[in-house]
Amino acid sequence: MTKDNCILGGLGRRASKKEIKMDQDSVQKPSVWDRDQCLFASLGQKLTRSEQKRNDIRNAASEIFITQGFEAASMDKIAALAGVSKRTVYSHFGSKEELFAHIITNFCDLKREELDVKPDHNLPLKDCLIKLGTKFLHMLHYHGSASLFRILISQAETDPSHGIEFMNTGPKISRELLATYLEEKIAAGEIDVDDPIEAAQSFYSMLFGARYLTCLVTGSPPPSPEEIDGIVESTVERFIYGLKVKT
């Protein structure tokens, strides 16, 4: 349970004896909710008592939402898991909808920063895209994203607001960050791209691909790190050089 594997985790939360033992013993069968699926990364700052309770509530809510889904989640369950009263939960978050919206709003920014899923402006184009693509696919497949996506999809018809918020705080910003990098390469005369935003969207769409969709809707195992390397390499090649048409 390392910090690098955490997205929705504890902001300064002290590990329990059970968690420490799990780390030391290199657990063979981790629970459904482990540090690979956390949403608030441990940043190590000292929290006030109120902040600690708020953080415990967010951690508990994240686990309940991810493992049970939005509809089955309740403030009673969240309070029990957080070790606080339901009144305390409501004093921090006015409703289940507000609490879920808070998690969604922070999810993308925290993942992007914790996993450094951003273009490296110090690298040449191909190296930058390979590094970015690898981090992006590890984020999708190994850090709880699929469970969150399933919740958002299940709510899309009845309440699309959370999905819209997710798209604006996640994919939209990631697309803009990559487009800014591509614009630098255009200005330097290294590439010729008419629409950097569209190009950035195409790159992420290619990475997302059929493999992730299969994992998302069937629950099939994620690709191994070696398979991810292969997916990224081929995606970057197609993105930069396109298809070779035989004449």
PDB file of C-alpha atoms in Angstrom:
ATOM      1  CA  MET A   1       0.000   0.000   0.000  1.00  0.00           C
ATOM      2  CA  THR A   2       2.316   2.697  -1.228  1.00  0.00           C
ATOM      3  CA  LYS A   3       1.574   6.347  -1.781  1.00  0.00           C
ATOM      4  CA  ASP A   4       2.177   5.908  -5.514  1.00  0.00           C
ATOM      5  CA  ASN A   5      -0.760   3.512  -5.701  1.00  0.00           C
ATOM      6  CA  CYS A   6      -3.265   5.843  -4.044  1.00  0.00           C
ATOM      7  CA  ILE A   7      -5.730   8.270  -5.597  1.00  0.00           C
ATOM      8  CA  LEU A   8      -8.612   8.543  -3.208  1.00  0.00           C
ATOM      9  CA  GLY A   9      -6.874   7.997   0.099  1.00  0.00           C
ATOM     10  CA  GLY A  10      -6.230   9.761   3.351  1.00  0.00           C
ATOM     11  CA  LEU A  11      -4.953  13.319   3.433  1.00  0.00           C
ATOM     12  CA  GLY A  12      -2.579  12.726   6.277  1.00  0.00           C
ATOM     13  CA  ARG A  13      -4.471   9.698   7.591  1.00  0.00           C
ATOM     14  CA  ARG A  14      -2.466   7.547   9.950  1.00  0.00           C
ATOM     15  CA  ALA A  15      -2.334   3.906   8.856  1.00  0.00           C
ATOM     16  CA  SER A  16      -4.084   1.421  11.105  1.00  0.00           C
ATOM     17  CA  LYS A  17      -2.275  -1.563  12.615  1.00  0.00           C
ATOM     18  CA  LYS A  18      -4.133  -3.784  10.167  1.00  0.00           C
ATOM     19  CA  GLU A  19      -2.949  -1.687   7.194  1.00  0.00           C
ATOM     20  CA  ILE A  20       0.642  -1.747   8.443  1.00  0.00           C
ATOM     21  CA  LYS A  21       0.512  -5.512   8.823  1.00  0.00           C
ATOM     22  CA  MET A  22      -0.971  -5.855   5.327  1.00  0.00           C
ATOM     23  CA  ASP A  23       1.918  -3.838   3.926  1.00  0.00           C
ATOM     24  CA  GLN A  24       4.516  -5.856   5.806  1.00  0.00           C
ATOM     25  CA  ASP A  25       3.038  -9.203   4.856  1.00  0.00           C
ATOM     26  CA  SER A  26       2.624  -8.355   1.134  1.00  0.00           C
ATOM     27  CA  VAL A  27      -0.975  -9.511   1.134  1.00  0.00           C
ATOM     28  CA  GLN A  28      -1.840 -12.199  -1.380  1.00  0.00           C
ATOM     29  CA  LYS A  29      -5.563 -11.432  -1.510  1.00  0.00           C
ATOM     30  CA  PRO A  30      -6.199  -7.705  -1.081  1.00  0.00           C
ATOM     31  CA  SER A  31      -9.675  -6.510  -0.266  1.00  0.00           C
ATOM     32  CA  VAL A  32     -11.949  -5.113  -2.948  1.00  0.00           C
ATOM     33  CA  TRP A  33     -11.169  -1.637  -1.623  1.00  0.00           C
ATOM     34  CA  ASP A  34      -7.401  -1.183  -1.459  1.00  0.00           C
ATOM     35  CA  ARG A  35      -5.023   1.691  -1.956  1.00  0.00           C
ATOM     36  CA  ASP A  36      -5.115   1.164  -5.734  1.00  0.00           C
ATOM     37  CA  GLN A  37      -8.712   2.379  -5.620  1.00  0.00           C
ATOM     38  CA  CYS A  38      -8.370   5.336  -3.261  1.00  0.00           C
ATOM     39  CA  LEU A  39      -9.416   8.805  -4.322  1.00  0.00           C
ATOM     40  CA  PHE A  40      -7.770  11.292  -1.987  1.00  0.00           C
ATOM     41  CA  ALA A  41      -4.012  10.858  -2.019  1.00  0.00           C
ATOM     42  CA  SER A  42      -2.023  11.000   1.178  1.00  0.00           C
ATOM     43  CA  LEU A  43      -0.198  14.301   1.138  1.00  0.00           C
ATOM     44  CA  GLY A  44       1.127  14.013   4.663  1.00  0.00           C
ATOM     45  CA  GLN A  45       0.009  17.382   6.073  1.00  0.00           C
ATOM     46  CA  LYS A  46      -1.144  17.681   9.673  1.00  0.00           C
ATOM     47  CA  LEU A  47      -4.921  17.934   9.959  1.00  0.00           C
ATOM     48  CA  THR A  48      -7.156  19.486  12.559  1.00  0.00           C
ATOM     49  CA  ARG A  49      -9.685  17.226  14.268  1.00  0.00           C
ATOM     50  CA  SER A  50     -12.475  18.575  12.047  1.00  0.00           C
ATOM     51  CA  GLU A  51     -10.369  18.131   8.905  1.00  0.00           C
ATOM     52  CA  GLN A  52      -9.513  14.575   9.967  1.00  0.00           C
ATOM     53  CA  LYS A  53     -13.192  13.727  10.361  1.00  0.00           C
ATOM     54  CA  ARG A  54     -13.970  15.286   6.992  1.00  0.00           C
ATOM     55  CA  ASN A  55     -11.180  13.255   5.453  1.00  0.00           C
ATOM     56  CA  ASP A  56     -12.396  10.049   7.101  1.00  0.00           C
ATOM     57  CA  ILE A  57     -15.862  10.737   5.714  1.00  0.00           C
ATOM     58  CA  ARG A  58     -14.470  11.200   2.198  1.00  0.00           C
ATOM     59  CA  ASN A  59     -12.451   8.003   2.457  1.00  0.00           C
ATOM     60  CA  ALA A  60     -15.464   6.059   3.697  1.00  0.00           C
ATOM     61  CA  ALA A  61     -17.738   7.561   1.063  1.00  0.00           C
ATOM     62  CA  SER A  62     -15.236   6.733  -1.664  1.00  0.00           C
ATOM     63  CA  GLU A  63     -15.146   3.100  -0.584  1.00  0.00           C
ATOM     64  CA  ILE A  64     -18.918   2.808  -0.286  1.00  0.00           C
ATOM     65  CA  PHE A  65     -19.579   4.475  -3.644  1.00  0.00           C
ATOM     66  CA  ILE A  66     -16.973   2.417  -5.492  1.00  0.00           C
ATOM     67  CA  THR A  67     -17.828  -0.953  -3.976  1.00  0.00           C
ATOM     68  CA  GLN A  68     -21.626  -0.605  -3.677  1.00  0.00           C
ATOM     69  CA  GLY A  69     -22.585   2.001  -6.258  1.00  0.00           C
ATOM     70  CA  PHE A  70     -24.311   5.338  -5.809  1.00  0.00           C
ATOM     71  CA  GLU A  71     -27.864   4.056  -5.318  1.00  0.00           C
ATOM     72  CA  ALA A  72     -26.950   1.482  -2.668  1.00  0.00           C
ATOM     73  CA  ALA A  73     -24.747   3.934  -0.774  1.00  0.00           C
ATOM     74  CA  SER A  74     -26.283   5.682   2.226  1.00  0.00           C
ATOM     75  CA  MET A  75     -25.169   8.287   4.704  1.00  0.00           C
ATOM     76  CA  ASP A  76     -25.709   5.706   7.478  1.00  0.00           C
ATOM     77  CA  LYS A  77     -23.230   3.314   5.858  1.00  0.00           C
ATOM     78  CA  ILE A  78     -20.743   6.109   5.240  1.00  0.00           C
ATOM     79  CA  ALA A  79     -20.998   7.340   8.840  1.00  0.00           C
ATOM     80  CA  ALA A  80     -20.510   3.832  10.210  1.00  0.00           C
ATOM     81  CA  LEU A  81     -17.433   3.184   8.083  1.00  0.00           C
ATOM     82  CA  ALA A  82     -15.978   6.604   8.896  1.00  0.00           C
ATOM     83  CA  GLY A  83     -16.534   6.058  12.617  1.00  0.00           C
ATOM     84  CA  VAL A  84     -18.587   9.218  13.037  1.00  0.00           C
ATOM     85  CA  SER A  85     -22.244  10.043  13.600  1.00  0.00           C
ATOM     86  CA  LYS A  86     -24.598  10.643  10.695  1.00  0.00           C
ATOM     87  CA  ARG A  87     -25.061  14.151  12.071  1.00  0.00           C
ATOM     88  CA  THR A  88     -21.335  14.757  11.640  1.00  0.00           C
ATOM     89  CA  VAL A  89     -21.504  13.575   8.037  1.00  0.00           C
ATOM     90  CA  TYR A  90     -24.330  16.003   7.317  1.00  0.00           C
ATOM     91  CA  SER A  91     -22.455  18.835   9.035  1.00  0.00           C
ATOM     92  CA  HIS A  92     -19.690  18.440   6.444  1.00  0.00           C
ATOM     93  CA  PHE A  93     -21.780  17.429   3.422  1.00  0.00           C
ATOM     94  CA  GLY A  94     -25.429  18.385   3.100  1.00  0.00           C
ATOM     95  CA  SER A  95     -26.498  15.330   1.128  1.00  0.00           C
ATOM     96  CA  LYS A  96     -25.281  12.149  -0.499  1.00  0.00           C
ATOM     97  CA  GLU A  97     -25.386  13.939  -3.853  1.00  0.00           C
ATOM     98  CA  GLU A  98     -23.210  16.763  -2.537  1.00  0.00           C
ATOM     99  CA  LEU A  99     -20.695  14.306  -1.100  1.00  0.00           C
ATOM    100  CA  PHE A 100     -20.493  12.345  -4.341  1.00  0.00           C
ATOM    101  CA  ALA A 101     -20.118  15.564  -6.335  1.00  0.00           C
ATOM    102  CA  HIS A 102     -17.262  16.596  -4.047  1.00  0.00           C
ATOM    103  CA  ILE A 103     -15.447  13.328  -4.700  1.00  0.00           C
ATOM    104  CA  ILE A 104     -15.933  13.606  -8.454  1.00  0.00           C
ATOM    105  CA  THR A 105     -14.718  17.211  -8.506  1.00  0.00           C
ATOM    106  CA  ASN A 106     -11.485  16.294  -6.731  1.00  0.00           C
ATOM    107  CA  PHE A 107     -10.938  12.911  -8.361  1.00  0.00           C
ATOM    108  CA  CYS A 108      -9.403  14.046 -11.641  1.00  0.00           C
ATOM    109  CA  ASP A 109      -7.154  16.777 -10.260  1.00  0.00           C
ATOM    110  CA  LEU A 110      -5.795  14.508  -7.558  1.00  0.00           C
ATOM    111  CA  LYS A 111      -5.112  11.666  -9.980  1.00  0.00           C
ATOM    112  CA  ARG A 112      -3.432  13.970 -12.459  1.00  0.00           C
ATOM    113  CA  GLU A 113      -1.115  15.398  -9.794  1.00  0.00           C
ATOM    114  CA  GLU A 114      -0.439  12.226  -7.811  1.00  0.00           C
ATOM    115  CA  LEU A 115       0.316  10.100 -10.889  1.00  0.00           C
ATOM    116  CA  ASP A 116       1.844  12.982 -12.889  1.00  0.00           C
ATOM    117  CA  VAL A 117      -0.376  12.310 -15.913  1.00  0.00           C
ATOM    118  CA  LYS A 118       0.782  15.439 -17.740  1.00  0.00           C
ATOM    119  CA  PRO A 119       2.998  16.125 -20.757  1.00  0.00           C
ATOM    120  CA  ASP A 120       6.690  16.488 -19.941  1.00  0.00           C
ATOM    121  CA  HIS A 121       7.690  19.645 -21.797  1.00  0.00           C
ATOM    122  CA  ASN A 122      11.370  18.759 -21.469  1.00  0.00           C
ATOM    123  CA  LEU A 123      11.021  15.674 -23.674  1.00  0.00           C
ATOM    124  CA  PRO A 124      10.885  15.408 -27.473  1.00  0.00           C
ATOM    125  CA  LEU A 125       7.523  14.511 -28.995  1.00  0.00           C
ATOM    126  CA  LYS A 126       7.750  10.728 -29.204  1.00  0.00           C
ATOM    127  CA  ASP A 127       9.314  10.294 -25.764  1.00  0.00           C
ATOM    128  CA  CYS A 128       6.762  12.648 -24.230  1.00  0.00           C
ATOM    129  CA  LEU A 129       3.826  10.778 -25.751  1.00  0.00           C
ATOM    130  CA  ILE A 130       5.166   7.389 -24.672  1.00  0.00           C
ATOM    131  CA  LYS A 131       5.660   8.599 -21.095  1.00  0.00           C
ATOM    132  CA  LEU A 132       2.256  10.287 -21.005  1.00  0.00           C
ATOM    133  CA  GLY A 133       0.458   7.365 -22.622  1.00  0.00           C
ATOM    134  CA  THR A 134       1.990   4.862 -20.198  1.00  0.00           C
ATOM    135  CA  LYS A 135       0.983   6.883 -17.150  1.00  0.00           C
ATOM    136  CA  PHE A 136      -2.494   7.436 -18.603  1.00  0.00           C
ATOM    137  CA  LEU A 137      -3.167   3.728 -19.174  1.00  0.00           C
ATOM    138  CA  HIS A 138      -1.833   2.774 -15.754  1.00  0.00           C
ATOM    139  CA  MET A 139      -4.202   5.364 -14.291  1.00  0.00           C
ATOM    140  CA  LEU A 140      -7.159   3.935 -16.219  1.00  0.00           C
ATOM    141  CA  HIS A 141      -6.501   0.295 -15.478  1.00  0.00           C
ATOM    142  CA  TYR A 142      -4.975   0.268 -11.997  1.00  0.00           C
ATOM    143  CA  HIS A 143      -6.351   3.190  -9.986  1.00  0.00           C
ATOM    144  CA  GLY A 144     -10.078   2.716  -9.579  1.00  0.00           C
ATOM    145  CA  SER A 145     -11.137   4.624 -12.692  1.00  0.00           C
ATOM    146  CA  ALA A 146     -13.250   1.803 -14.105  1.00  0.00           C
ATOM    147  CA  SER A 147     -15.411   1.557 -10.990  1.00  0.00           C
ATOM    148  CA  LEU A 148     -16.005   5.293 -11.026  1.00  0.00           C
ATOM    149  CA  PHE A 149     -16.838   5.262 -14.742  1.00  0.00           C
ATOM    150  CA  ARG A 150     -19.432   2.545 -14.176  1.00  0.00           C
ATOM    151  CA  ILE A 151     -21.150   4.676 -11.531  1.00  0.00           C
ATOM    152  CA  LEU A 152     -21.201   7.710 -13.824  1.00  0.00           C
ATOM    153  CA  ILE A 153     -22.577   5.641 -16.700  1.00  0.00           C
ATOM    154  CA  SER A 154     -25.311   4.195 -14.491  1.00  0.00           C
ATOM    155  CA  GLN A 155     -26.406   7.737 -13.604  1.00  0.00           C
ATOM    156  CA  ALA A 156     -26.101   9.226 -17.072  1.00  0.00           C
ATOM    157  CA  GLU A 157     -29.792   9.047 -18.003  1.00  0.00           C
ATOM    158  CA  THR A 158     -31.254  10.112 -14.655  1.00  0.00           C
ATOM    159  CA  ASP A 159     -28.632  12.630 -13.493  1.00  0.00           C
ATOM    160  CA  PRO A 160     -25.856  13.468 -15.966  1.00  0.00           C
ATOM    161  CA  SER A 161     -24.554  16.365 -13.865  1.00  0.00           C
ATOM    162  CA  HIS A 162     -21.831  14.310 -12.195  1.00  0.00           C
ATOM    163  CA  GLY A 163     -20.679  12.938 -15.531  1.00  0.00           C
ATOM    164  CA  ILE A 164     -20.540  16.447 -16.976  1.00  0.00           C
ATOM    165  CA  GLU A 165     -18.492  17.620 -13.991  1.00  0.00           C
ATOM    166  CA  PHE A 166     -16.148  14.678 -14.455  1.00  0.00           C
ATOM    167  CA  MET A 167     -15.651  15.436 -18.144  1.00  0.00           C
ATOM    168  CA  ASN A 168     -14.895  19.080 -17.392  1.00  0.00           C
ATOM    169  CA  THR A 169     -12.424  18.405 -14.577  1.00  0.00           C
ATOM    170  CA  GLY A 170     -10.810  15.344 -16.159  1.00  0.00           C
ATOM    171  CA  PRO A 171     -10.698  14.711 -19.919  1.00  0.00           C
ATOM    172  CA  LYS A 172     -11.160  18.366 -20.867  1.00  0.00           C
ATOM    173  CA  ILE A 173      -8.184  19.565 -18.828  1.00  0.00           C
ATOM    174  CA  SER A 174      -5.999  16.628 -19.901  1.00  0.00           C
ATOM    175  CA  ARG A 175      -6.813  17.399 -23.525  1.00  0.00           C
ATOM    176  CA  GLU A 176      -5.928  21.069 -23.059  1.00  0.00           C
ATOM    177  CA  LEU A 177      -2.622  20.246 -21.363  1.00  0.00           C
ATOM    178  CA  LEU A 178      -1.545  18.031 -24.249  1.00  0.00           C
ATOM    179  CA  ALA A 179      -2.767  20.604 -26.796  1.00  0.00           C
ATOM    180  CA  THR A 180      -0.549  23.237 -25.148  1.00  0.00           C
ATOM    181  CA  TYR A 181       2.452  20.929 -25.528  1.00  0.00           C
ATOM    182  CA  LEU A 182       1.597  20.315 -29.195  1.00  0.00           C
ATOM    183  CA  GLU A 183       1.278  24.066 -29.767  1.00  0.00           C
ATOM    184  CA  GLU A 184       4.837  24.486 -28.492  1.00  0.00           C
ATOM    185  CA  LYS A 185       6.022  21.922 -31.020  1.00  0.00           C
ATOM    186  CA  ILE A 186       4.094  23.704 -33.772  1.00  0.00           C
ATOM    187  CA  ALA A 187       5.693  27.025 -32.821  1.00  0.00           C
ATOM    188  CA  ALA A 188       9.127  25.371 -32.871  1.00  0.00           C
ATOM    189  CA  GLY A 189       8.463  24.106 -36.402  1.00  0.00           C
ATOM    190  CA  GLU A 190       8.684  20.462 -35.352  1.00  0.00           C
ATOM    191  CA  ILE A 191       5.150  19.413 -36.306  1.00  0.00           C
ATOM    192  CA  ASP A 192       2.322  20.650 -38.501  1.00  0.00           C
ATOM    193  CA  VAL A 193      -1.087  20.252 -36.841  1.00  0.00           C
ATOM    194  CA  ASP A 194      -4.196  22.222 -37.815  1.00  0.00           C
ATOM    195  CA  ASP A 195      -6.114  21.663 -34.572  1.00  0.00           C
ATOM    196  CA  PRO A 196      -4.029  20.781 -31.460  1.00  0.00           C
ATOM    197  CA  ILE A 197      -7.145  20.240 -29.334  1.00  0.00           C
ATOM    198  CA  GLU A 198      -8.576  17.715 -31.808  1.00  0.00           C
ATOM    199  CA  ALA A 199      -5.183  16.031 -32.104  1.00  0.00           C
ATOM    200  CA  ALA A 200      -4.910  15.713 -28.330  1.00  0.00           C
ATOM    201  CA  GLN A 201      -8.409  14.245 -28.163  1.00  0.00           C
ATOM    202  CA  SER A 202      -7.510  11.743 -30.879  1.00  0.00           C
ATOM    203  CA  PHE A 203      -4.426  10.630 -28.963  1.00  0.00           C
ATOM    204  CA  TYR A 204      -6.345   9.916 -25.768  1.00  0.00           C
ATOM    205  CA  SER A 205      -9.159   8.238 -27.696  1.00  0.00           C
ATOM    206  CA  MET A 206      -6.648   5.914 -29.358  1.00  0.00           C
ATOM    207  CA  LEU A 207      -5.197   5.007 -25.975  1.00  0.00           C
ATOM    208  CA  PHE A 208      -8.626   4.409 -24.466  1.00  0.00           C
ATOM    209  CA  GLY A 209      -9.409   1.915 -27.208  1.00  0.00           C
ATOM    210  CA  ALA A 210     -11.352  -1.322 -27.301  1.00  0.00           C
ATOM    211  CA  ARG A 211      -9.231  -2.994 -24.582  1.00  0.00           C
ATOM    212  CA  TYR A 212     -10.322  -0.565 -21.893  1.00  0.00           C
ATOM    213  CA  LEU A 213     -13.929  -0.687 -23.060  1.00  0.00           C
ATOM    214  CA  THR A 214     -13.837  -4.467 -22.721  1.00  0.00           C
ATOM    215  CA  CYS A 215     -12.475  -4.193 -19.177  1.00  0.00           C
ATOM    216  CA  LEU A 216     -15.066  -1.550 -18.361  1.00  0.00           C
ATOM    217  CA  VAL A 217     -18.155  -3.487 -19.457  1.00  0.00           C
ATOM    218  CA  THR A 218     -17.067  -7.079 -18.784  1.00  0.00           C
ATOM    219  CA  GLY A 219     -14.776  -6.771 -15.774  1.00  0.00           C
ATOM    220  CA  SER A 220     -12.015  -8.632 -17.596  1.00  0.00           C
ATOM    221  CA  PRO A 221      -8.474  -8.338 -16.170  1.00  0.00           C
ATOM    222  CA  PRO A 222      -6.472  -5.243 -17.096  1.00  0.00           C
ATOM    223  CA  PRO A 223      -3.483  -5.512 -19.428  1.00  0.00           C
ATOM    224  CA  SER A 224      -0.150  -6.257 -17.822  1.00  0.00           C
ATOM    225  CA  PRO A 225       2.510  -3.528 -17.644  1.00  0.00           C
ATOM    226  CA  GLU A 226       4.224  -5.195 -20.596  1.00  0.00           C
ATOM    227  CA  GLU A 227       0.998  -5.174 -22.604  1.00  0.00           C
ATOM    228  CA  ILE A 228       0.466  -1.520 -21.736  1.00  0.00           C
ATOM    229  CA  ASP A 229       3.939  -0.747 -23.081  1.00  0.00           C
ATOM    230  CA  GLY A 230       3.006  -2.438 -26.348  1.00  0.00           C
ATOM    231  CA  ILE A 231      -0.323  -0.616 -26.604  1.00  0.00           C
ATOM    232  CA  VAL A 232       1.368   2.734 -26.009  1.00  0.00           C
ATOM    233  CA  GLU A 233       4.194   2.096 -28.470  1.00  0.00           C
ATOM    234  CA  SER A 234       1.816   1.167 -31.295  1.00  0.00           C
ATOM    235  CA  THR A 235      -0.541   4.044 -30.478  1.00  0.00           C
ATOM    236  CA  VAL A 236       2.264   6.609 -30.542  1.00  0.00           C
ATOM    237  CA  GLU A 237       3.556   5.218 -33.835  1.00  0.00           C
ATOM    238  CA  ARG A 238       0.128   5.518 -35.454  1.00  0.00           C
ATOM    239  CA  PHE A 239      -0.463   8.953 -33.975  1.00  0.00           C
ATOM    240  CA  ILE A 240       2.837  10.387 -35.231  1.00  0.00           C
ATOM    241  CA  TYR A 241       3.269   8.565 -38.526  1.00  0.00           C
ATOM    242  CA  GLY A 242      -0.257   7.466 -39.435  1.00  0.00           C
ATOM    243  CA  LEU A 243      -0.983   4.424 -41.563  1.00  0.00           C
ATOM    244  CA  LYS A 244       1.333   3.371 -44.356  1.00  0.00           C
ATOM    245  CA  VAL A 245      -0.789   2.922 -47.464  1.00  0.00           C
ATOM    246  CA  LYS A 246       0.562   0.503 -50.028  1.00  0.00           C
ATOM    247  CA  THR A 247       0.359   1.658 -53.618  1.00  0.00           C
TER     248      THR A 247
END
